[in-house]
Short mmCIF file of C-alpha atoms in Angstrom, two decimals:
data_model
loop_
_atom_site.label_atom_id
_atom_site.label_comp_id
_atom_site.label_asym_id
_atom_site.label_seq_id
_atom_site.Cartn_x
_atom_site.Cartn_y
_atom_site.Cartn_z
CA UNK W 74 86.95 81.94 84.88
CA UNK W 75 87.20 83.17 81.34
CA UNK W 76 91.25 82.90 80.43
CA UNK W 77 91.11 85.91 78.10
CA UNK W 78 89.19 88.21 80.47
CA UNK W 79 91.72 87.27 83.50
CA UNK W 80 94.20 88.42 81.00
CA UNK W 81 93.04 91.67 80.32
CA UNK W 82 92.88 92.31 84.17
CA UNK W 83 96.22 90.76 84.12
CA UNK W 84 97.14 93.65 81.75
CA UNK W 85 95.03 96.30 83.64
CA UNK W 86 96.65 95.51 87.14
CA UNK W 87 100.01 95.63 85.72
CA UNK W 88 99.36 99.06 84.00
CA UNK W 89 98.12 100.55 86.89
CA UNK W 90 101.04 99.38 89.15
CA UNK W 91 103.52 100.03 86.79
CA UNK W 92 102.07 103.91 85.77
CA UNK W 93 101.76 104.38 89.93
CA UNK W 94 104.96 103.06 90.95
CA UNK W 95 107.28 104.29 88.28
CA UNK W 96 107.50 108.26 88.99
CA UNK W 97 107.70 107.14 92.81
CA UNK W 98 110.66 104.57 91.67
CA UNK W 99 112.70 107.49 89.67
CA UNK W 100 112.94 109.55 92.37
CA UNK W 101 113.67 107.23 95.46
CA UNK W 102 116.16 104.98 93.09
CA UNK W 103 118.09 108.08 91.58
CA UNK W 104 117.87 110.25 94.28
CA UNK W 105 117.32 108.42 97.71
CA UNK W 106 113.91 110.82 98.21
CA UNK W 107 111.27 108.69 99.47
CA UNK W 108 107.96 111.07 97.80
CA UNK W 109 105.35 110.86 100.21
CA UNK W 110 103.04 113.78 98.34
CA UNK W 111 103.63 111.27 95.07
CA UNK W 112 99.78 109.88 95.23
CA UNK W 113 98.99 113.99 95.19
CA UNK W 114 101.38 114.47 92.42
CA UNK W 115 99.34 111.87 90.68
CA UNK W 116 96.44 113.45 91.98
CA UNK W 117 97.75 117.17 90.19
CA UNK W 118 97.91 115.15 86.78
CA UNK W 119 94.22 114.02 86.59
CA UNK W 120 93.25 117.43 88.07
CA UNK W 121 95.06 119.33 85.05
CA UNK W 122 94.00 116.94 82.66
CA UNK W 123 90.23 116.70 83.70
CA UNK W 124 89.76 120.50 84.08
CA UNK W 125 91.04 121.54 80.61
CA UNK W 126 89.43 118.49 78.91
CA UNK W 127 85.87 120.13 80.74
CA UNK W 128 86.94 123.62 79.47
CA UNK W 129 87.26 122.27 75.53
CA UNK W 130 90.24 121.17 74.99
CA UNK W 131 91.11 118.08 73.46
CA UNK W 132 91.78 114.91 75.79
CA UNK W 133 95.06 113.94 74.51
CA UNK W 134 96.17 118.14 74.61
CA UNK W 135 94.41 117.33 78.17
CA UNK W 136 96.94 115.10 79.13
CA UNK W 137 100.25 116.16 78.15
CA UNK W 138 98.74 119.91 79.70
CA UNK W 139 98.15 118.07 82.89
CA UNK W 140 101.96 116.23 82.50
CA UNK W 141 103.38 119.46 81.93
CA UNK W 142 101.93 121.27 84.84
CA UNK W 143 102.50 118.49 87.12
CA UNK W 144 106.22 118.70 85.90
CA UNK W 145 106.62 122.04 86.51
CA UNK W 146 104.96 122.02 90.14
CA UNK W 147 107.75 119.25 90.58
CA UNK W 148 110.68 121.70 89.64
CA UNK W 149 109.04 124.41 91.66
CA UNK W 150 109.26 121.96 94.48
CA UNK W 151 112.34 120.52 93.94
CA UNK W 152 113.96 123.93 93.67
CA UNK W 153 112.50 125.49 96.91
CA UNK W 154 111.50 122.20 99.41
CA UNK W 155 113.55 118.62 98.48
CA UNK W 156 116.83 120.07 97.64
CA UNK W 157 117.30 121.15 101.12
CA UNK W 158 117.07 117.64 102.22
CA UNK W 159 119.00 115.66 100.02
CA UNK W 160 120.81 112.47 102.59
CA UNK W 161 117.82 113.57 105.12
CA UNK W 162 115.56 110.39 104.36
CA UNK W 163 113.44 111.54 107.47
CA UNK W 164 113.15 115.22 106.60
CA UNK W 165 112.32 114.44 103.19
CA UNK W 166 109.22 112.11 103.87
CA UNK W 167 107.89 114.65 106.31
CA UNK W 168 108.57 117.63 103.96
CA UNK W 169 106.64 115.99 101.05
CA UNK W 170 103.79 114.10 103.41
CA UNK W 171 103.08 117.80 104.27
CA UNK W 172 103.49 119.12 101.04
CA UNK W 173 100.66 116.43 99.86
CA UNK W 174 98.29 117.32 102.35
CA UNK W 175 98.32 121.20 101.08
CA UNK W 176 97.93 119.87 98.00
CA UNK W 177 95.14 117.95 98.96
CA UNK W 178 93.49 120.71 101.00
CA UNK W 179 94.30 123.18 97.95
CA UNK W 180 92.39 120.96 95.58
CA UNK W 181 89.34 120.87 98.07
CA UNK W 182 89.20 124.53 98.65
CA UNK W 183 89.60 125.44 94.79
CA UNK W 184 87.56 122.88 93.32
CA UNK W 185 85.37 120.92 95.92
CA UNK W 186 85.01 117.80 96.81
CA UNK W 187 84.81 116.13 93.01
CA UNK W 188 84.54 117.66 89.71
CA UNK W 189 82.59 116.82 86.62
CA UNK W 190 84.21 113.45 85.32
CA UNK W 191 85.98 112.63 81.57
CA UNK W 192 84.19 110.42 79.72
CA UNK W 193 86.78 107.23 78.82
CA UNK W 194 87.04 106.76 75.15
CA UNK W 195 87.59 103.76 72.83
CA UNK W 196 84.87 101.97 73.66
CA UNK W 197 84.43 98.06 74.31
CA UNK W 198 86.07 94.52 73.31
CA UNK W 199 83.81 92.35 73.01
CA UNK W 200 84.20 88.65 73.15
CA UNK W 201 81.36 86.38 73.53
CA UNK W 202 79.28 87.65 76.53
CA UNK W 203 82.13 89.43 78.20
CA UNK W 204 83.15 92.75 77.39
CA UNK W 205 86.14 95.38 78.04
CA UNK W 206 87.49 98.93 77.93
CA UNK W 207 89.18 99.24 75.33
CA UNK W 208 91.19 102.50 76.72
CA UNK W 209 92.27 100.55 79.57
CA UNK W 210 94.27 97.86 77.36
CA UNK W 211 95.65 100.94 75.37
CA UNK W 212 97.37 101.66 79.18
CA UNK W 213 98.57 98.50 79.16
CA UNK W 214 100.70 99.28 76.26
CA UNK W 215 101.67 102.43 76.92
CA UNK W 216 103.07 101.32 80.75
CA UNK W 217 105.38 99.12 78.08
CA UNK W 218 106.35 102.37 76.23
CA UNK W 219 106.89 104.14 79.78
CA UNK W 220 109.10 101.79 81.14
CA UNK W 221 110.83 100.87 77.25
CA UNK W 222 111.34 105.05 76.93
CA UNK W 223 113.42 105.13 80.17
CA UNK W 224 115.37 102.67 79.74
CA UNK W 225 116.29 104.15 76.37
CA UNK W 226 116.89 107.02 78.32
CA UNK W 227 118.83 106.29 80.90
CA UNK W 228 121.24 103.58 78.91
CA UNK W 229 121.34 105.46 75.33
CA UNK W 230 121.52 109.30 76.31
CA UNK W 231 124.26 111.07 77.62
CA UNK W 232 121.59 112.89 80.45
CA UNK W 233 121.11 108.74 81.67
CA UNK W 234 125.03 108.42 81.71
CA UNK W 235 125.56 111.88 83.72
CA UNK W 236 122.67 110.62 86.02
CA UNK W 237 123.71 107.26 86.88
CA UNK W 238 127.05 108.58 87.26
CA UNK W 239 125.74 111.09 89.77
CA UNK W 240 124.08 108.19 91.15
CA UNK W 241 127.13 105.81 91.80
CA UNK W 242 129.50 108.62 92.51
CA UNK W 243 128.20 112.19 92.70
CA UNK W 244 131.59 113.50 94.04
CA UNK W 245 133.59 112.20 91.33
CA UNK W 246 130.75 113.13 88.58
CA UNK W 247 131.20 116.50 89.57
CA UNK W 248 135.16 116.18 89.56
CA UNK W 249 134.22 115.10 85.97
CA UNK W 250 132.34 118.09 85.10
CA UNK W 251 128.65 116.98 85.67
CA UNK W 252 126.49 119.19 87.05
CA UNK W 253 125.17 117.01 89.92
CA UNK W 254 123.08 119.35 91.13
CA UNK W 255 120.79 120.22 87.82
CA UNK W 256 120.95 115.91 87.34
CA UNK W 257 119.23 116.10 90.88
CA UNK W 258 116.14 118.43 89.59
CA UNK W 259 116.44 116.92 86.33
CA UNK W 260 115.45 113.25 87.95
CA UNK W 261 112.91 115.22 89.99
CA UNK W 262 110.87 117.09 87.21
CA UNK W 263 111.19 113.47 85.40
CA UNK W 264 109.97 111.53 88.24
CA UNK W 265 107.12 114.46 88.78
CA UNK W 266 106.29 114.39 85.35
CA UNK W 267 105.35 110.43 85.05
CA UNK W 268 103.63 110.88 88.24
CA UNK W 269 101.47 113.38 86.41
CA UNK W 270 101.44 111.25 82.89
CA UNK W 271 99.90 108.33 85.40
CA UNK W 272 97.23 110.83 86.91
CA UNK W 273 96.38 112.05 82.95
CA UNK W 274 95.92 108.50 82.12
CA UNK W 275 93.64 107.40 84.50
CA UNK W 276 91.96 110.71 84.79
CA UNK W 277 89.24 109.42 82.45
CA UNK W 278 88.46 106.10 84.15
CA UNK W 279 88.03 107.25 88.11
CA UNK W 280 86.20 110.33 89.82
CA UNK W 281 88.35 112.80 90.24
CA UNK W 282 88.17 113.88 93.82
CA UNK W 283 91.41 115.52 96.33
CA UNK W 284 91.74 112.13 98.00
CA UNK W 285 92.42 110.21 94.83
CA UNK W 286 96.06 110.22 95.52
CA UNK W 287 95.23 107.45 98.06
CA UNK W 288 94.60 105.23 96.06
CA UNK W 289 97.84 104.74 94.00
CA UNK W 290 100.27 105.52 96.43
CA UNK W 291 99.63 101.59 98.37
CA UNK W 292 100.70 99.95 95.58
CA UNK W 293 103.17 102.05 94.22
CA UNK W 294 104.78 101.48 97.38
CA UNK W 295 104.68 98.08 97.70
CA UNK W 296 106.23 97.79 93.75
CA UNK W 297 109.15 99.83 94.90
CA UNK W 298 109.61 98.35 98.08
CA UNK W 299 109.47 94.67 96.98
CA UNK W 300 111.27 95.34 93.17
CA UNK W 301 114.49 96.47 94.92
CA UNK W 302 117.17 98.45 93.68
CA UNK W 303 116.58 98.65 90.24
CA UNK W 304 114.47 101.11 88.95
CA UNK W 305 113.55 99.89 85.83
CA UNK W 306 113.93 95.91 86.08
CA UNK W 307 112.67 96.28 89.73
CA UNK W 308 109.63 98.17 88.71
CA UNK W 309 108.77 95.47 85.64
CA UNK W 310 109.23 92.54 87.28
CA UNK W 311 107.20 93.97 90.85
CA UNK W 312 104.56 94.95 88.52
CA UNK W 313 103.90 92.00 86.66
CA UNK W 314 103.97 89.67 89.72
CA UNK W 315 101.84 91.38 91.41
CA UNK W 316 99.48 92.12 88.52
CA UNK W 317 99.51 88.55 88.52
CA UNK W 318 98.39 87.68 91.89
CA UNK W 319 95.92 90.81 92.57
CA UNK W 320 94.25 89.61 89.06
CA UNK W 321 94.15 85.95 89.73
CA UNK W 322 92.33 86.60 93.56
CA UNK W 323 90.14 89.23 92.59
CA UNK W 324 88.72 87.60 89.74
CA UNK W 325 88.48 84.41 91.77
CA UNK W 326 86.96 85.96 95.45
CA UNK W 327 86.79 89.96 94.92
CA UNK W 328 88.90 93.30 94.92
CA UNK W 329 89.41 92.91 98.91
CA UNK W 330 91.23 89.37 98.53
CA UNK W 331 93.07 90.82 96.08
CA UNK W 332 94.14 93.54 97.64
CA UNK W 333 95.16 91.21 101.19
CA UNK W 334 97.11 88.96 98.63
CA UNK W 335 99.10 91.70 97.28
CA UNK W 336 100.08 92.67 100.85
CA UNK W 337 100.76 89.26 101.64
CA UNK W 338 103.08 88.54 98.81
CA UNK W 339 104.95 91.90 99.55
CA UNK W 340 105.44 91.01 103.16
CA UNK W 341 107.10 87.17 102.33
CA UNK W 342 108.90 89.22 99.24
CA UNK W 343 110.77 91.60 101.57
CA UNK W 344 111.22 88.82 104.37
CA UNK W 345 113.19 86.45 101.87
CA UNK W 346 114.43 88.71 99.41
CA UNK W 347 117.08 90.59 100.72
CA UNK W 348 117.43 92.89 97.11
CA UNK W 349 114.08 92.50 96.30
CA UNK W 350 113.19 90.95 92.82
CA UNK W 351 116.16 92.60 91.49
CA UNK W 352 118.60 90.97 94.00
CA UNK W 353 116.77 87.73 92.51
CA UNK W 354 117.29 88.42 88.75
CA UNK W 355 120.69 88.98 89.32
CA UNK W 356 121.65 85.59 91.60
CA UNK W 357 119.66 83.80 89.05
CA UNK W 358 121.53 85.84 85.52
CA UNK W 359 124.68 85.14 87.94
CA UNK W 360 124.49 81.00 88.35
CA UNK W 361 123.25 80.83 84.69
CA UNK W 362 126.21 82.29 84.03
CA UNK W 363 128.68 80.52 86.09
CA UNK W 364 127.52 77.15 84.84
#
């Protein structure tokens, strides 16, 4: 096992759980809306991105095209489906498991089964007889950005104090003068529009077919579920242990191992860990600090 090639899929597997997880993560920690149509969100992204990168337009105009349309879908949503069935956990994951299977369905009639693929750009590291993408270490650092951008956001701006106030308290927010109910579509078009960012990124490095949604939406599940109740801290610390483990077993017995360890560690994560990772951070910050 080469160390430095274990620790660019180190990097890789944390990237990709991170960029998958953290749109889903906005949503269900701010809002309480579990986003079943979030792997088709994702799928909307690399759609947008793909098609005008095809038609001549540069990949990184591409991409923020294919975040901005994602975004918007997400207010369109928001604005006519999910606020409807805010405190209606039930309602909510049928009303957006449906609304990703039109999406799905749309994609297929409109486009077909696949479209013509975006080349990935940056090249190759090389190092000794190994090599690796290049682009997909540059996602690496830019799930970093992602997740160092919202915190900035939601602990330095006064739209991150009116949402997490909306968030502890929405009655007295609004008593305060918040408008609880724009912070709602706000989080949405947010959450939409990393969910689109994530299908943008990776448009480039997977075939872009209606069923690609799929393939994010297992793990960004399992980060949420397992990382607990903070968004941001949850999210990090999820992604990085399970970057970890998926890494270490498919480099050492294949992508199917990893995949059954992943599931594994999520299933002894949720049976011990009441709060999830987060719940841990905090008892451990907690007796550090009483001592």
């Amino acid at each position: 096992m080469n160390p430095l090639n274990l620790l660019f899929q180190v990097a890789d597997s944390f990237a990709f759980i991170v960029l998958a997880a953290v749109g889903l993560a906005v949503i269900f920690g701010m809002m309480g809306v579990i986003n079943l149509g979030h792997g088709e969100f994702i799928m909307v992204g690399a759609y947008g991105t793909t098609l005008t990168a095809n038609a001549g337009l540069p990949l990184p105009l591409a991409m923020a095209l294919g975040v901005l349309v994602t975004a918007v879908m997400g207010f369109v949503i928001e604005r006519t489906v999910v606020q409807h069935l805010y405190d209606r956990l039930l309602d909510s994951m049928v009303a957006t498991w449906a609304l990703g299977l039109i999406l799905t369905q749309g994609a297929r009639i409109l486009f077909g089964n696949s479209i013509p693929q975006v080349s990935t750009p940056l090249g190759y590291i090389q190092y000794g007889p190994y090599s690796y993408s290049t682009y997909r270490v540059l996602l690496a650092v830019i799930a970093l950005l992602v997740l160092l951008g919202l915190y900035l956001v939601f602990t330095r701006t006064e739209f991150g104090i009116r949402a997490r106030a909306t968030i502890q308290n929405p009655d007295t927010a609004q008593a305060l003068g918040v408008n609880t109910e724009r912070m709602y579509t706000s989080t949405f078009v947010v959450g939409s529009g990393l969910a689109g960012l994530t299908g943008a990124l990776y448009a480039p490095t997977l075939t872009v077919v209606p069923g690609m949604g799929s393939s994010f939406l297992v793990e960004a599940f399992i980060s949420v579920v397992i990382g607990g109740p903070s968004v941001l801290l949850g999210t990090t610390l999820s992604g990085g242990l399970l970057g970890v483990i998926n890494s270490l077993f498919t480099n050492l017995y294949g992508t199917f191992f990893g995949q059954i360890a992943m599931l594994l560690t999520a299933i002894v994560a949720i049976r011990i860990l009441g709060d999830g990772l987060t719940g841990l951070a905090n008892d451990i910050r907690d007796r550090l600090e009483g001592e």
